[in-house]
PDB file of C-alpha atoms in Angstrom:
ATOM      1  CA  MET A   1     -26.323 -32.439  -5.064  1.00  0.00           C
ATOM      2  CA  PHE A   2     -23.358 -30.613  -6.888  1.00  0.00           C
ATOM      3  CA  TYR A   3     -22.444 -28.939  -3.811  1.00  0.00           C
ATOM      4  CA  GLN A   4     -21.820 -32.299  -2.110  1.00  0.00           C
ATOM      5  CA  LEU A   5     -20.356 -33.708  -4.328  1.00  0.00           C
ATOM      6  CA  MET A   6     -17.967 -30.634  -4.766  1.00  0.00           C
ATOM      7  CA  LYS A   7     -17.181 -31.003  -1.085  1.00  0.00           C
ATOM      8  CA  HIS A   8     -16.897 -34.891  -0.324  1.00  0.00           C
ATOM      9  CA  VAL A   9     -15.830 -36.633  -3.139  1.00  0.00           C
ATOM     10  CA  LEU A  10     -13.661 -33.652  -6.195  1.00  0.00           C
ATOM     11  CA  LEU A  11     -12.540 -31.187  -4.561  1.00  0.00           C
ATOM     12  CA  GLY A  12     -12.848 -31.423  -0.435  1.00  0.00           C
ATOM     13  CA  PRO A  13     -10.782 -34.235  -0.286  1.00  0.00           C
ATOM     14  CA  LEU A  14      -7.935 -32.842  -2.064  1.00  0.00           C
ATOM     15  CA  LEU A  15      -7.547 -29.464  -0.756  1.00  0.00           C
ATOM     16  CA  ARG A  16      -7.564 -31.141   3.146  1.00  0.00           C
ATOM     17  CA  LEU A  17      -4.345 -33.226   1.561  1.00  0.00           C
ATOM     18  CA  LEU A  18      -2.723 -30.542  -0.045  1.00  0.00           C
ATOM     19  CA  PHE A  19      -3.199 -27.850   2.785  1.00  0.00           C
ATOM     20  CA  ARG A  20      -3.321 -29.794   6.174  1.00  0.00           C
ATOM     21  CA  PRO A  21      -6.072 -26.877   7.385  1.00  0.00           C
ATOM     22  CA  ARG A  22      -5.827 -26.644  11.504  1.00  0.00           C
ATOM     23  CA  ILE A  23      -9.597 -26.623  12.603  1.00  0.00           C
ATOM     24  CA  GLU A  24     -10.016 -24.736  15.608  1.00  0.00           C
ATOM     25  CA  GLY A  25     -13.333 -24.081  17.244  1.00  0.00           C
ATOM     26  CA  LEU A  26     -15.620 -25.806  15.072  1.00  0.00           C
ATOM     27  CA  GLU A  27     -17.548 -26.964  17.982  1.00  0.00           C
ATOM     28  CA  HIS A  28     -19.016 -23.053  18.029  1.00  0.00           C
ATOM     29  CA  VAL A  29     -20.850 -23.489  14.165  1.00  0.00           C
ATOM     30  CA  PRO A  30     -24.255 -24.130  15.277  1.00  0.00           C
ATOM     31  CA  GLU A  31     -25.015 -27.943  14.127  1.00  0.00           C
ATOM     32  CA  GLU A  32     -28.589 -26.536  13.160  1.00  0.00           C
ATOM     33  CA  GLY A  33     -30.835 -23.162  12.483  1.00  0.00           C
ATOM     34  CA  ALA A  34     -29.927 -19.895  11.031  1.00  0.00           C
ATOM     35  CA  ALA A  35     -26.503 -18.414  11.389  1.00  0.00           C
ATOM     36  CA  ILE A  36     -23.863 -16.387   9.905  1.00  0.00           C
ATOM     37  CA  VAL A  37     -20.178 -17.019   9.527  1.00  0.00           C
ATOM     38  CA  ALA A  38     -18.280 -13.455   9.176  1.00  0.00           C
ATOM     39  CA  GLY A  39     -15.109 -13.840   7.985  1.00  0.00           C
ATOM     40  CA  ASN A  40     -11.831 -11.747   7.127  1.00  0.00           C
ATOM     41  CA  HIS A  41     -10.747 -12.365   3.361  1.00  0.00           C
ATOM     42  CA  LEU A  42      -6.989 -12.786   2.816  1.00  0.00           C
ATOM     43  CA  SER A  43      -7.814 -15.145  -0.664  1.00  0.00           C
ATOM     44  CA  PHE A  44      -9.463 -16.569  -3.343  1.00  0.00           C
ATOM     45  CA  SER A  45      -8.664 -19.731  -1.435  1.00  0.00           C
ATOM     46  CA  ASP A  46     -11.087 -18.330   1.188  1.00  0.00           C
ATOM     47  CA  HIS A  47     -13.697 -19.386  -0.895  1.00  0.00           C
ATOM     48  CA  PHE A  48     -13.238 -23.167  -0.987  1.00  0.00           C
ATOM     49  CA  LEU A  49     -10.843 -23.735   2.022  1.00  0.00           C
ATOM     50  CA  MET A  50     -13.936 -22.555   4.825  1.00  0.00           C
ATOM     51  CA  PRO A  51     -16.802 -24.513   3.667  1.00  0.00           C
ATOM     52  CA  VAL A  52     -14.466 -27.626   3.174  1.00  0.00           C
ATOM     53  CA  VAL A  53     -14.009 -27.732   6.967  1.00  0.00           C
ATOM     54  CA  LEU A  54     -17.792 -27.525   7.944  1.00  0.00           C
ATOM     55  CA  ASP A  55     -20.164 -30.174   8.297  1.00  0.00           C
ATOM     56  CA  ARG A  56     -23.033 -28.269   7.100  1.00  0.00           C
ATOM     57  CA  ARG A  57     -23.710 -26.253   3.798  1.00  0.00           C
ATOM     58  CA  ILE A  58     -22.572 -22.932   3.658  1.00  0.00           C
ATOM     59  CA  THR A  59     -23.717 -19.872   0.836  1.00  0.00           C
ATOM     60  CA  PHE A  60     -21.534 -17.530   0.461  1.00  0.00           C
ATOM     61  CA  LEU A  61     -22.637 -14.140  -1.136  1.00  0.00           C
ATOM     62  CA  ALA A  62     -19.950 -13.485  -3.901  1.00  0.00           C
ATOM     63  CA  LYS A  63     -19.499 -10.240  -5.927  1.00  0.00           C
ATOM     64  CA  GLN A  64     -21.171 -10.590  -9.159  1.00  0.00           C
ATOM     65  CA  GLU A  65     -17.345 -10.575 -10.925  1.00  0.00           C
ATOM     66  CA  TYR A  66     -17.502 -14.194 -10.498  1.00  0.00           C
ATOM     67  CA  PHE A  67     -20.253 -15.216 -12.566  1.00  0.00           C
ATOM     68  CA  THR A  68     -19.501 -12.570 -15.435  1.00  0.00           C
ATOM     69  CA  GLY A  69     -15.311 -13.194 -16.119  1.00  0.00           C
ATOM     70  CA  PRO A  70     -15.037 -13.537 -19.804  1.00  0.00           C
ATOM     71  CA  GLY A  71     -13.544 -16.478 -21.801  1.00  0.00           C
ATOM     72  CA  LEU A  72     -13.300 -19.850 -20.652  1.00  0.00           C
ATOM     73  CA  LYS A  73     -12.641 -19.135 -17.314  1.00  0.00           C
ATOM     74  CA  GLY A  74     -15.048 -16.362 -16.304  1.00  0.00           C
ATOM     75  CA  ARG A  75     -17.683 -19.177 -17.575  1.00  0.00           C
ATOM     76  CA  LEU A  76     -16.371 -22.033 -15.733  1.00  0.00           C
ATOM     77  CA  THR A  77     -16.048 -20.103 -12.782  1.00  0.00           C
ATOM     78  CA  ALA A  78     -19.291 -18.393 -12.929  1.00  0.00           C
ATOM     79  CA  ALA A  79     -20.534 -22.040 -13.795  1.00  0.00           C
ATOM     80  CA  PHE A  80     -19.183 -23.484 -10.279  1.00  0.00           C
ATOM     81  CA  PHE A  81     -20.514 -20.789  -8.206  1.00  0.00           C
ATOM     82  CA  ARG A  82     -24.126 -21.166  -9.577  1.00  0.00           C
ATOM     83  CA  ALA A  83     -23.858 -25.152  -9.008  1.00  0.00           C
ATOM     84  CA  ALA A  84     -22.313 -24.544  -5.634  1.00  0.00           C
ATOM     85  CA  GLY A  85     -25.561 -21.677  -4.975  1.00  0.00           C
ATOM     86  CA  GLN A  86     -23.402 -19.257  -4.251  1.00  0.00           C
ATOM     87  CA  ILE A  87     -25.509 -15.797  -4.445  1.00  0.00           C
ATOM     88  CA  PRO A  88     -23.867 -13.031  -6.960  1.00  0.00           C
ATOM     89  CA  VAL A  89     -24.148  -9.696  -5.335  1.00  0.00           C
ATOM     90  CA  ASP A  90     -23.767  -6.062  -7.429  1.00  0.00           C
ATOM     91  CA  ARG A  91     -21.440  -3.802  -5.276  1.00  0.00           C
ATOM     92  CA  SER A  92     -21.932  -1.187  -7.304  1.00  0.00           C
ATOM     93  CA  GLY A  93     -24.136   1.285  -5.103  1.00  0.00           C
ATOM     94  CA  LYS A  94     -26.671   1.612  -2.244  1.00  0.00           C
ATOM     95  CA  GLU A  95     -29.321   0.018  -3.679  1.00  0.00           C
ATOM     96  CA  ALA A  96     -26.958  -3.043  -5.013  1.00  0.00           C
ATOM     97  CA  GLY A  97     -26.602  -3.156  -0.626  1.00  0.00           C
ATOM     98  CA  ARG A  98     -29.970  -3.305  -0.289  1.00  0.00           C
ATOM     99  CA  ALA A  99     -30.457  -6.269  -2.417  1.00  0.00           C
ATOM    100  CA  ALA A 100     -27.794  -8.003  -0.856  1.00  0.00           C
ATOM    101  CA  ILE A 101     -29.405  -8.103   2.223  1.00  0.00           C
ATOM    102  CA  ARG A 102     -32.343  -9.372   0.942  1.00  0.00           C
ATOM    103  CA  GLU A 103     -30.840 -12.423  -0.481  1.00  0.00           C
ATOM    104  CA  GLY A 104     -28.646 -13.453   2.765  1.00  0.00           C
ATOM    105  CA  LEU A 105     -32.287 -12.880   4.979  1.00  0.00           C
ATOM    106  CA  GLY A 106     -34.117 -15.609   2.420  1.00  0.00           C
ATOM    107  CA  VAL A 107     -30.901 -17.867   3.450  1.00  0.00           C
ATOM    108  CA  LEU A 108     -31.466 -17.224   7.005  1.00  0.00           C
ATOM    109  CA  ASP A 109     -35.004 -17.539   6.630  1.00  0.00           C
ATOM    110  CA  ARG A 110     -34.825 -21.097   5.818  1.00  0.00           C
ATOM    111  CA  GLY A 111     -32.698 -21.823   8.352  1.00  0.00           C
ATOM    112  CA  GLU A 112     -29.409 -22.041   6.988  1.00  0.00           C
ATOM    113  CA  LEU A 113     -25.902 -21.240   7.254  1.00  0.00           C
ATOM    114  CA  LEU A 114     -24.889 -17.643   5.486  1.00  0.00           C
ATOM    115  CA  GLY A 115     -21.188 -16.780   5.011  1.00  0.00           C
ATOM    116  CA  ILE A 116     -20.419 -13.260   4.590  1.00  0.00           C
ATOM    117  CA  TYR A 117     -16.896 -11.264   4.361  1.00  0.00           C
ATOM    118  CA  PRO A 118     -17.580  -8.067   6.396  1.00  0.00           C
ATOM    119  CA  GLU A 119     -14.715  -5.980   4.567  1.00  0.00           C
ATOM    120  CA  GLY A 120     -16.768  -6.682   1.562  1.00  0.00           C
ATOM    121  CA  THR A 121     -13.276  -7.102  -0.676  1.00  0.00           C
ATOM    122  CA  ARG A 122     -10.002  -9.342  -0.064  1.00  0.00           C
ATOM    123  CA  SER A 123      -7.330  -7.615   1.956  1.00  0.00           C
ATOM    124  CA  HIS A 124      -4.645  -5.978  -0.579  1.00  0.00           C
ATOM    125  CA  ASP A 125      -2.129  -6.695   1.961  1.00  0.00           C
ATOM    126  CA  GLY A 126      -2.683  -8.584   4.884  1.00  0.00           C
ATOM    127  CA  ARG A 127      -4.755  -6.116   6.824  1.00  0.00           C
ATOM    128  CA  LEU A 128      -8.031  -6.443   8.235  1.00  0.00           C
ATOM    129  CA  TYR A 129     -10.360  -3.419   7.524  1.00  0.00           C
ATOM    130  CA  LYS A 130     -13.256  -1.843   8.512  1.00  0.00           C
ATOM    131  CA  GLY A 131     -16.273  -3.834   8.032  1.00  0.00           C
ATOM    132  CA  LYS A 132     -19.398  -2.540   5.837  1.00  0.00           C
ATOM    133  CA  VAL A 133     -22.608  -2.770   7.771  1.00  0.00           C
ATOM    134  CA  GLY A 134     -24.925  -4.923   5.818  1.00  0.00           C
ATOM    135  CA  VAL A 135     -23.646  -7.917   8.165  1.00  0.00           C
ATOM    136  CA  ALA A 136     -24.934  -6.248  11.300  1.00  0.00           C
ATOM    137  CA  VAL A 137     -27.807  -5.444   9.415  1.00  0.00           C
ATOM    138  CA  MET A 138     -29.040  -9.143   8.680  1.00  0.00           C
ATOM    139  CA  ALA A 139     -28.078 -10.424  12.118  1.00  0.00           C
ATOM    140  CA  LEU A 140     -30.254  -7.923  13.934  1.00  0.00           C
ATOM    141  CA  THR A 141     -33.010  -8.065  11.243  1.00  0.00           C
ATOM    142  CA  ALA A 142     -33.349 -11.932  11.194  1.00  0.00           C
ATOM    143  CA  GLY A 143     -32.304 -12.446  15.262  1.00  0.00           C
ATOM    144  CA  VAL A 144     -29.593 -14.900  14.259  1.00  0.00           C
ATOM    145  CA  PRO A 145     -26.364 -15.409  15.922  1.00  0.00           C
ATOM    146  CA  VAL A 146     -22.960 -14.275  14.169  1.00  0.00           C
ATOM    147  CA  VAL A 147     -19.555 -16.501  14.417  1.00  0.00           C
ATOM    148  CA  PRO A 148     -16.488 -15.017  14.051  1.00  0.00           C
ATOM    149  CA  CYS A 149     -13.951 -16.769  12.029  1.00  0.00           C
ATOM    150  CA  ALA A 150     -10.149 -16.197  10.824  1.00  0.00           C
ATOM    151  CA  MET A 151      -8.529 -17.390   7.810  1.00  0.00           C
ATOM    152  CA  VAL A 152      -5.084 -17.505   8.983  1.00  0.00           C
ATOM    153  CA  GLY A 153      -2.205 -18.145   5.986  1.00  0.00           C
ATOM    154  CA  THR A 154      -4.346 -17.844   3.196  1.00  0.00           C
ATOM    155  CA  PHE A 155      -2.909 -14.240   2.339  1.00  0.00           C
ATOM    156  CA  GLU A 156       1.225 -16.118   2.012  1.00  0.00           C
ATOM    157  CA  ILE A 157      -0.580 -19.413  -0.262  1.00  0.00           C
ATOM    158  CA  GLN A 158      -2.535 -17.145  -2.336  1.00  0.00           C
ATOM    159  CA  PRO A 159      -2.299 -13.427  -2.307  1.00  0.00           C
ATOM    160  CA  PRO A 160      -4.309 -11.018  -4.785  1.00  0.00           C
ATOM    161  CA  GLY A 161      -2.870 -11.559  -8.337  1.00  0.00           C
ATOM    162  CA  LYS A 162      -1.613 -15.003  -7.366  1.00  0.00           C
ATOM    163  CA  VAL A 163      -2.965 -17.549  -9.841  1.00  0.00           C
ATOM    164  CA  VAL A 164      -1.776 -20.852  -8.579  1.00  0.00           C
ATOM    165  CA  PRO A 165      -1.872 -21.355  -4.768  1.00  0.00           C
ATOM    166  CA  ARG A 166       1.361 -22.753  -2.920  1.00  0.00           C
ATOM    167  CA  ILE A 167       1.292 -25.630  -1.141  1.00  0.00           C
ATOM    168  CA  ARG A 168       0.907 -24.554   2.822  1.00  0.00           C
ATOM    169  CA  ARG A 169      -0.899 -25.489   5.684  1.00  0.00           C
ATOM    170  CA  VAL A 170      -3.679 -23.077   6.615  1.00  0.00           C
ATOM    171  CA  THR A 171      -5.246 -22.502  10.152  1.00  0.00           C
ATOM    172  CA  ILE A 172      -9.369 -21.581   9.966  1.00  0.00           C
ATOM    173  CA  ARG A 173     -10.038 -20.650  13.356  1.00  0.00           C
ATOM    174  CA  PHE A 174     -13.896 -20.159  15.002  1.00  0.00           C
ATOM    175  CA  GLY A 175     -14.984 -17.709  17.746  1.00  0.00           C
ATOM    176  CA  GLU A 176     -17.843 -17.928  20.220  1.00  0.00           C
ATOM    177  CA  PRO A 177     -21.374 -17.287  18.747  1.00  0.00           C
ATOM    178  CA  LEU A 178     -22.017 -13.256  19.357  1.00  0.00           C
ATOM    179  CA  ASP A 179     -25.190 -12.617  20.312  1.00  0.00           C
ATOM    180  CA  PHE A 180     -27.113  -9.143  19.284  1.00  0.00           C
ATOM    181  CA  SER A 181     -30.350  -9.990  20.477  1.00  0.00           C
ATOM    182  CA  ARG A 182     -29.975  -7.097  22.888  1.00  0.00           C
ATOM    183  CA  PHE A 183     -30.444  -4.881  20.396  1.00  0.00           C
ATOM    184  CA  ALA A 184     -33.281  -6.509  18.866  1.00  0.00           C
ATOM    185  CA  GLY A 185     -35.711  -4.395  16.678  1.00  0.00           C
ATOM    186  CA  SER A 186     -32.315  -1.588  15.777  1.00  0.00           C
ATOM    187  CA  ALA A 187     -31.753  -2.718  12.866  1.00  0.00           C
ATOM    188  CA  GLY A 188     -32.387   0.531  11.132  1.00  0.00           C
ATOM    189  CA  GLU A 189     -30.800   2.971  13.617  1.00  0.00           C
ATOM    190  CA  ARG A 190     -27.623   4.002  12.148  1.00  0.00           C
ATOM    191  CA  ALA A 191     -25.223   3.706  15.343  1.00  0.00           C
ATOM    192  CA  VAL A 192     -26.778   0.444  16.536  1.00  0.00           C
ATOM    193  CA  VAL A 193     -25.824  -1.645  13.350  1.00  0.00           C
ATOM    194  CA  ARG A 194     -22.115   0.241  13.309  1.00  0.00           C
ATOM    195  CA  ALA A 195     -21.596  -0.595  16.912  1.00  0.00           C
ATOM    196  CA  VAL A 196     -22.683  -3.953  15.959  1.00  0.00           C
ATOM    197  CA  THR A 197     -20.481  -4.185  13.063  1.00  0.00           C
ATOM    198  CA  ASP A 198     -17.140  -2.830  14.862  1.00  0.00           C
ATOM    199  CA  GLU A 199     -17.866  -5.874  17.275  1.00  0.00           C
ATOM    200  CA  ILE A 200     -17.883  -8.604  14.932  1.00  0.00           C
ATOM    201  CA  MET A 201     -14.613  -6.957  13.209  1.00  0.00           C
ATOM    202  CA  TYR A 202     -13.337  -6.998  16.553  1.00  0.00           C
ATOM    203  CA  ALA A 203     -14.026 -10.598  17.419  1.00  0.00           C
ATOM    204  CA  ILE A 204     -12.539 -11.272  13.853  1.00  0.00           C
ATOM    205  CA  MET A 205      -9.100  -9.545  14.698  1.00  0.00           C
ATOM    206  CA  ARG A 206      -8.707 -11.157  18.115  1.00  0.00           C
ATOM    207  CA  LEU A 207      -8.776 -14.600  16.212  1.00  0.00           C
ATOM    208  CA  SER A 208      -6.661 -13.735  13.501  1.00  0.00           C
ATOM    209  CA  GLY A 209      -3.870 -11.693  15.084  1.00  0.00           C
ATOM    210  CA  GLN A 210      -4.372  -9.234  12.102  1.00  0.00           C
ATOM    211  CA  GLU A 211      -3.662  -5.384  12.557  1.00  0.00           C
ATOM    212  CA  TYR A 212      -6.678  -3.123  12.299  1.00  0.00           C
ATOM    213  CA  VAL A 213      -7.405  -0.115   9.889  1.00  0.00           C
ATOM    214  CA  ASP A 214     -10.440   1.720  10.466  1.00  0.00           C
ATOM    215  CA  GLU A 215     -11.080   2.679   6.784  1.00  0.00           C
ATOM    216  CA  TYR A 216     -12.993   0.473   4.311  1.00  0.00           C
ATOM    217  CA  ALA A 217     -10.520  -1.555   2.062  1.00  0.00           C
ATOM    218  CA  ALA A 218     -11.764  -0.192  -1.266  1.00  0.00           C
ATOM    219  CA  VAL A 219     -11.688   2.958  -0.389  1.00  0.00           C
ATOM    220  CA  VAL A 220      -7.310   2.554   0.404  1.00  0.00           C
ATOM    221  CA  LYS A 221      -6.966  -0.069  -2.811  1.00  0.00           C
ATOM    222  CA  ALA A 222      -8.405   2.728  -4.838  1.00  0.00           C
ATOM    223  CA  ALA A 223      -6.085   5.645  -3.133  1.00  0.00           C
ATOM    224  CA  GLY A 224      -3.406   3.333  -3.903  1.00  0.00           C
ATOM    225  CA  SER A 225      -4.123   2.351  -7.292  1.00  0.00           C
ATOM    226  CA  ARG A 226      -4.339   6.638  -7.592  1.00  0.00           C
ATOM    227  CA  GLY A 227      -0.991   7.031  -5.778  1.00  0.00           C
ATOM    228  CA  ASP A 228      -2.707   8.961  -3.124  1.00  0.00           C
ATOM    229  CA  ALA A 229      -0.668   9.187   0.120  1.00  0.00           C
ATOM    230  CA  PRO A 230      -2.357   7.125   2.846  1.00  0.00           C
ATOM    231  CA  SER A 231      -4.930   8.501   5.371  1.00  0.00           C
ATOM    232  CA  GLU A 232      -3.556   6.682   7.874  1.00  0.00           C
TER     233      GLU A 232
END
């Protein structure tokens, strides 16, 4: 109920008015049935702009920090994400990753749309980084298509660290669904899930036009904060 109220009455119309999103390839998103929408992640605004343009409800795996922030802002953010049906994900270790996969599979088992950012975190510099394999494990386990999505322009309106977004037009581009049925039963094979993940990231790269970095974003961010020399 709250999700529909926010999307169609409170937040959605305002976002459409301010950012006038260009929507490309919406016909590629299945009208019914389970599917994964896998996108690049450039901005906090991505969480709001993609759902607004979709006809169907989409549930995202959202980082746990959105639910545990301090102060009034933290409480309001947590309340919003919970009311919108978003799922908190603990990113602190391997078992946390398994828990996130279980939660995501629950969404798919209900025949719903699951949104995921395979990079695992926002890009700090606008480039596209190596994807984590959870998206492939879920796609192969559930036997569902993956719709690649590119957010274009959201880094410019609200890069990491910017609280109030700039008012500029953005583009949200969906690609043709990727069918991995040829790999059915291979969700436990490391080489297969890596190859499937790389195929998804390549599709996102083609849609977004971003420069690709074959390293995990979190690793590059951590190296930058320590002042280490880049490994690329």
